[in-house]
Coordinates of C-alpha atoms in Angstrom, one line a residue:
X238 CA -41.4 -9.3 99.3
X239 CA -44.4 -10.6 96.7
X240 CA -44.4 -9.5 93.4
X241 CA -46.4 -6.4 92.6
X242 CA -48.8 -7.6 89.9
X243 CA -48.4 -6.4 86.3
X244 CA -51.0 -4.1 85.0
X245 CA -53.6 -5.6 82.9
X246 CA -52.8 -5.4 79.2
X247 CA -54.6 -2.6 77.4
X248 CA -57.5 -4.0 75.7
X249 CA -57.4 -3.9 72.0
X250 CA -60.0 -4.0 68.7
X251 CA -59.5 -3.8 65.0
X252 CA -61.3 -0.9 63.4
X253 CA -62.1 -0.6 59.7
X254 CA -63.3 2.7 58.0
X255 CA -64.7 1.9 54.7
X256 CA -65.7 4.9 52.4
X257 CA -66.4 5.6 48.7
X258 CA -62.4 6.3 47.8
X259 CA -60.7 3.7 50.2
X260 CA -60.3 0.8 53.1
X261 CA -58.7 1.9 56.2
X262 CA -58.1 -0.8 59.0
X263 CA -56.2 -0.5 61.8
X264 CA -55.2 -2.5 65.5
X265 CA -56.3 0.0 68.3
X266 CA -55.3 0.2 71.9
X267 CA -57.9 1.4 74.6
X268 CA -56.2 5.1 74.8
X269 CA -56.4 5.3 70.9
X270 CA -52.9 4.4 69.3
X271 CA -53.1 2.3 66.6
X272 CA -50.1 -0.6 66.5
X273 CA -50.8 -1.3 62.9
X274 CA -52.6 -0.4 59.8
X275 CA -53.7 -1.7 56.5
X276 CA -55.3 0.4 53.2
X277 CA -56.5 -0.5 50.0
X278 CA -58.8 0.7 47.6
X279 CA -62.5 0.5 47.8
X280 CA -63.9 -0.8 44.3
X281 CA -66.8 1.6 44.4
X282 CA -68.0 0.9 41.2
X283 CA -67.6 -3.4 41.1
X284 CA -69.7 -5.8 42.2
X285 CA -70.4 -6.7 45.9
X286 CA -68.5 -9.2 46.5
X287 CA -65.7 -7.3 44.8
X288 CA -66.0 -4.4 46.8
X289 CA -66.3 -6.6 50.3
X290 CA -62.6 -8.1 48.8
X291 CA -61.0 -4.8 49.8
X292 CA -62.5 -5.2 53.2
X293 CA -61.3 -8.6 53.3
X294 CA -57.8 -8.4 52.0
X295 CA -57.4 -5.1 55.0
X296 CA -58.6 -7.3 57.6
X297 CA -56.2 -10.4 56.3
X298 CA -53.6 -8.3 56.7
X299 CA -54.2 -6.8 60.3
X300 CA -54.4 -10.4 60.9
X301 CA -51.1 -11.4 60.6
X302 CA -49.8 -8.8 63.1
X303 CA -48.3 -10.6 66.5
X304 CA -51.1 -8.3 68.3
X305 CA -54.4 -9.9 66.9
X306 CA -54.6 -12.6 68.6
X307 CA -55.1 -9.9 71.7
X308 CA -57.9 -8.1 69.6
X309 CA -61.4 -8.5 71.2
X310 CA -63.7 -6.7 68.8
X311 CA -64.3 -5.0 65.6
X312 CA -65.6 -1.6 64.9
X313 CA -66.8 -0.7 61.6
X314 CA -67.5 3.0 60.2
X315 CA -69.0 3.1 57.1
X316 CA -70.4 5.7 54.3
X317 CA -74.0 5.3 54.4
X318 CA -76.5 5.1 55.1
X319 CA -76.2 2.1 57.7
X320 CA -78.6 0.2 59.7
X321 CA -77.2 -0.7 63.2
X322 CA -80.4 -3.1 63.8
X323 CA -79.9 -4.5 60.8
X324 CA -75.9 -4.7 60.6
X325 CA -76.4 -3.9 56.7
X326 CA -75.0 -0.6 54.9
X327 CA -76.3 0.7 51.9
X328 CA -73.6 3.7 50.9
X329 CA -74.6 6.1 48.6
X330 CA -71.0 6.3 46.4
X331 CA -71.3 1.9 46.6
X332 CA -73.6 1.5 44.5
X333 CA -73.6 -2.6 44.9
X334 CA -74.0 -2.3 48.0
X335 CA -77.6 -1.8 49.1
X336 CA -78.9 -3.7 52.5
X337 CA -75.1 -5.6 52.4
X338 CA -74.8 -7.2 55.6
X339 CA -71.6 -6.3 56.6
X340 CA -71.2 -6.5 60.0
X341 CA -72.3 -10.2 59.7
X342 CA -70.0 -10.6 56.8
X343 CA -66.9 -9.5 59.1
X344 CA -68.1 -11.5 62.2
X345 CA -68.0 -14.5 60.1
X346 CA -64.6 -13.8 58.9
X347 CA -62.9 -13.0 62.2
X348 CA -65.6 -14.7 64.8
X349 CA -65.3 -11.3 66.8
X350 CA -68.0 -9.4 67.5
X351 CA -68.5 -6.4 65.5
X352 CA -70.1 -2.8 66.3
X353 CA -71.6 -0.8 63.4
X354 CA -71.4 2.5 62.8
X355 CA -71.8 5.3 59.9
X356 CA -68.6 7.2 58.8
X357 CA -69.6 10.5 60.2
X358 CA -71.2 9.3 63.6
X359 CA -67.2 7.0 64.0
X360 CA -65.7 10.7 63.1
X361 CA -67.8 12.4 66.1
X362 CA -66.8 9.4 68.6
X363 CA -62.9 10.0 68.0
X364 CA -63.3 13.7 67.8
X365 CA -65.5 13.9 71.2
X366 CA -62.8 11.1 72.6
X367 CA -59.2 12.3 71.4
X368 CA -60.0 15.3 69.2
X369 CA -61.3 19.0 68.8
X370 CA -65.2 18.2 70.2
X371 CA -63.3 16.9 73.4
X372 CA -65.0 19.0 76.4
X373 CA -68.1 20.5 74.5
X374 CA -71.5 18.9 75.5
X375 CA -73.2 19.8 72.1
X376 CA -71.0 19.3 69.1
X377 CA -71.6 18.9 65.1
X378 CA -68.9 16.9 63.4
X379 CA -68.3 16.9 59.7
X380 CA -66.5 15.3 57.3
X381 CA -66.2 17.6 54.0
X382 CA -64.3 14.9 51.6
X383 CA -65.8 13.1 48.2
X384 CA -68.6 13.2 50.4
X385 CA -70.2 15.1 53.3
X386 CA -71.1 13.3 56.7
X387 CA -71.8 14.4 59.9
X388 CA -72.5 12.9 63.6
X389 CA -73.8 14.9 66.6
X390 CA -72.8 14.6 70.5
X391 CA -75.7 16.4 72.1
X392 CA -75.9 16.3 76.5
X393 CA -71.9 15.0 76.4
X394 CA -72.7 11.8 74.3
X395 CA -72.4 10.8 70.6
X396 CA -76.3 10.4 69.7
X397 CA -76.4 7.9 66.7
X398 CA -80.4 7.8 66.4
X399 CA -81.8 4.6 66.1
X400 CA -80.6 3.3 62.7
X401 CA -77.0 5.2 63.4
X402 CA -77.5 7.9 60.7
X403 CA -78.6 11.1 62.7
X404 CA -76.2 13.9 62.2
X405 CA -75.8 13.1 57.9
X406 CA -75.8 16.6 57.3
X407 CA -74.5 15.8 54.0
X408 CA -77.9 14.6 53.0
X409 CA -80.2 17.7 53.8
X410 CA -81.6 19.4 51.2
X411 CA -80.5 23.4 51.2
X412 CA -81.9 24.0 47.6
X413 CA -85.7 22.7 46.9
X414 CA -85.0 22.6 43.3
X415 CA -81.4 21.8 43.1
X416 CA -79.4 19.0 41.2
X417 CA -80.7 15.6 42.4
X418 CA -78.4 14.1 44.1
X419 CA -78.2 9.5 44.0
X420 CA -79.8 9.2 47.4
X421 CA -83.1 10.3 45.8
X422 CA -83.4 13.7 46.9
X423 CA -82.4 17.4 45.6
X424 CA -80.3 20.3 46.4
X425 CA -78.3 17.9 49.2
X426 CA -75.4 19.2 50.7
X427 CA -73.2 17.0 49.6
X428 CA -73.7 18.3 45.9
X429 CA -72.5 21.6 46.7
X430 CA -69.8 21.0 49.2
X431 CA -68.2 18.1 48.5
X432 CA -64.9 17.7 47.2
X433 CA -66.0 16.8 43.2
X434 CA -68.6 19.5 43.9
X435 CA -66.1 21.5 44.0
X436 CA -63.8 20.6 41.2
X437 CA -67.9 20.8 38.8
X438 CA -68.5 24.5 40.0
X439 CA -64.7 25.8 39.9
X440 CA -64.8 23.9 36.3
X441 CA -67.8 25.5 35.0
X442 CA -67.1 29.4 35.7
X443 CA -63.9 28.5 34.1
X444 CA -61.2 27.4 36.2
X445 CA -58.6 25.0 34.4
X446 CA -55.7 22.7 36.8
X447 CA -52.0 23.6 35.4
X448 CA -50.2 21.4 33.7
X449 CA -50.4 17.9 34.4
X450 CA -52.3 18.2 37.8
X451 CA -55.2 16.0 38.8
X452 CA -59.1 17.3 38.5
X453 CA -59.2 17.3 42.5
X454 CA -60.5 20.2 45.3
X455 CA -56.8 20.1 46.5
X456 CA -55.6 21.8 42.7
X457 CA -58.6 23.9 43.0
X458 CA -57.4 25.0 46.2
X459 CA -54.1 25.4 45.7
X460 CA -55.2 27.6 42.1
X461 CA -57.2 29.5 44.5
X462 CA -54.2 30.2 47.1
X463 CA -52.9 32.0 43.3
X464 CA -55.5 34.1 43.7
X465 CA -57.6 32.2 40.7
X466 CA -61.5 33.7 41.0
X467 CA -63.0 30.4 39.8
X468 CA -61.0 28.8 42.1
X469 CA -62.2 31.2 45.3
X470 CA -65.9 31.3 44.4
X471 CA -65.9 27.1 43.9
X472 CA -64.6 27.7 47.9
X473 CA -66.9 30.4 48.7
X474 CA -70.5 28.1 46.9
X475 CA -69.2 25.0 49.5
X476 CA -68.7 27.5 52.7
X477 CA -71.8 29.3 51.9
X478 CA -73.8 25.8 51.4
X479 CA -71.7 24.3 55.0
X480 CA -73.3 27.6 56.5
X481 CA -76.5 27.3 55.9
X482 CA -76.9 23.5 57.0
X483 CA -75.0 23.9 60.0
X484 CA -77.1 27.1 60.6
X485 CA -80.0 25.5 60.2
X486 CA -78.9 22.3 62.4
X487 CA -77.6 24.8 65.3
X488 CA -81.3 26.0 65.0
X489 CA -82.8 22.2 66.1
X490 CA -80.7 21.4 68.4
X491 CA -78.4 23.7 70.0
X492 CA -74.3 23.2 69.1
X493 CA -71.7 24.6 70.7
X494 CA -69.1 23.7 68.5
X495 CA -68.5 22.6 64.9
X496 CA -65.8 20.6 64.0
X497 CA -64.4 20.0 60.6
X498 CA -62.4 16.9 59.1
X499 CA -62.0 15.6 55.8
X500 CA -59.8 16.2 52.4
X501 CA -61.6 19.2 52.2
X502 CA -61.0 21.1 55.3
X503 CA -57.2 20.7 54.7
X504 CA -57.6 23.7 52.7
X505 CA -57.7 25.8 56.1
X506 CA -58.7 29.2 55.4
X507 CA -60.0 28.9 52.0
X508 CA -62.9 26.9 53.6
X509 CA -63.2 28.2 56.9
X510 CA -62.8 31.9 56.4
X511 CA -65.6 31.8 54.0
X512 CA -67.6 29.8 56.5
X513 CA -67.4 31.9 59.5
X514 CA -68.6 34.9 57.2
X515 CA -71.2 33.2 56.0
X516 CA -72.5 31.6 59.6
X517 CA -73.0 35.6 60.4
X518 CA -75.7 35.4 58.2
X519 CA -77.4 32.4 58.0
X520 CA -76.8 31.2 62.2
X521 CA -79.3 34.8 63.2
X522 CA -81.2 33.4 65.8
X523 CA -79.2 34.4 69.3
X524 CA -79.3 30.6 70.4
X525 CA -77.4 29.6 67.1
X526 CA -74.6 32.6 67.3
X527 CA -71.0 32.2 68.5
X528 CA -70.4 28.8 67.5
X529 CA -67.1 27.4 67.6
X530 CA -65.5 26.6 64.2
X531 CA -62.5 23.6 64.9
X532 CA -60.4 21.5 62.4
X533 CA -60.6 18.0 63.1
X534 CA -57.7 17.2 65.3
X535 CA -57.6 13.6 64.4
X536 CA -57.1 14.0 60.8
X537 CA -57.5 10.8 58.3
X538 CA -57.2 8.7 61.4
X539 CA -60.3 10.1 62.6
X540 CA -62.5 7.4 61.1
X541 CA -60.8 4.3 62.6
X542 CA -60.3 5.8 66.0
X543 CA -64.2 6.8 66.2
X544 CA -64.8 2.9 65.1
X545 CA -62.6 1.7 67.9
X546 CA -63.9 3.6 70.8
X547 CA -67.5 2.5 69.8
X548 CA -66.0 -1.1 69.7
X549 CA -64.0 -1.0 73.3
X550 CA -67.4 0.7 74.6
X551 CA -69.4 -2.5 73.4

């Protein structure tokens, strides 16, 4: 009797999610599991090369796994903006890093090919993939952490746009003569929203962390589960702001469903309550009513997951 054949092995990447806080890298099988994973901090505030070290020393270390020498491809998500085109990012919270050409930087390093993508736009591949936008043709995702991204899936696929920043909802402008924000404009989203947003307003109407805990939105929140009114209005400014730009983005383009990752969300209802009172009044149109509000399903893994699926695709 001949031997059945043995399947084909699953095909496998390395993924890298680079934001403002830290390096994420993992080793990811074509159904999503990662076999292994590195982190180290990003070095937001040192020099280029400094900050590419972290990127460097993640990737080393994925190296030395018995599975990379299986791994065809790299994915990158990282804060932005990014320029696909161009393979250069340029994040907001890195300030060294302006037009850093990153993907070539990694494809020199691991003489893979390497797929670009912004943080929020890798966040809506995994979610659409593996997560809670699975099954909805129109779909906003969001990352609420130490800063705001987004990435849309409109007709069933993840639209990028053609520099891979469309959907960084963090970035629209909700108040014309608000705070200005580093990327050059006012009022953004991220300024209200954001997880230090939230820590600045709870701060200034008064809210103070007990003893010995860290100036972070997860001590706000858990002074707000207390019942803390500093606390619950800092919650209430960032649903109210969420509102209104999802509100307003339902309005261009349709969504079904909202989804929401990120440090942030963790809070559960003390950020989505708020939010799906304030949707009632800012989503009035009859084509922007009844969205679905979702956590992220996909939690802090999101990012790398989104980054391989966009590498296996490529």
């Amino acid at each position: 009797m001949a031997a059945v054949p043995s399947p084909p092995p699953s095909p496998l990447v390395a993924a890298v999610d680079l934001g403002g806080t830290k390096t994420a890298g993992a080793i990811v099988t074509g159904t999503g599991e990662l076999l292994a994973r590195a982190e180290c901090p990003t070095a937001a505030d040192g020099d280029a090369e400094a900050v590419f070290a972290g990127v460097a020393r993640v990737l080393e270390e994925l190296a030395g796994h018995p599975a990379w020498p299986g791994v065809t491809a790299v994915g990158v998500g990282s804060a932005g903006p990014v320029d696909t085109a161009a393979g250069t990012v340029s994040p907001v919270n890195v300030p060294s890093w302006r037009g850093f050409p990153l993907a070539r930087r990694i494809a020199l390093r691991t003489a893979l090919p390497v797929r670009l993508l912004g943080d929020g736009v890798a966040v809506a591949e995994a979610e659409h993939w593996l997560g809670a936008a699975a099954g909805y043709r129109d779909a906003l995702c969001m990352v609420v952490s130490t800063g705001v991204g987004g990435g849309l899936v409109l007709g069933g696929k993840v639209h990028p746009g053609p520099s891979g920043n469309a959907g960084h909802i963090g970035h629209v402008s909700i108040q014309w003569d608000g705070d200005p924000c580093p990327c050059g404009g006012r009022g953004c989203l991220e300024g209200l929203a954001s997880g230090p947003a939230i820590v600045r307003h709870a701060r200034a109407a008064g809210w103070r962390p007990a003893e010995g805990a860290p100036l972070t939105a997860r001590a706000v929140a858990d002074s707000a589960r207390t019942g803390d009114g500093a606390a619950l209005a800092a919650f209430d400014l960032a649903a109210r702001a969420l509102a209104t730009a999802i509100a307003g983005t339902a309005a261009l383009v349709e969504l079904q469903a909202v989804v929401i990752g990120g440090g942030v969300a963790q809070s559960g209802p003390l950020l989505f309550d708020p939010l799906a009172h304030h949707l009632t009044h800012y989503a009035g149109l009859p084509f922007t009513r009844g969205l679905h509000l979702h956590p992220a399903h996909l939690g802090p893994d999101a990012g790398l997951i989104g980054a391989a699926a966009a590498a296996l695709r490529s």
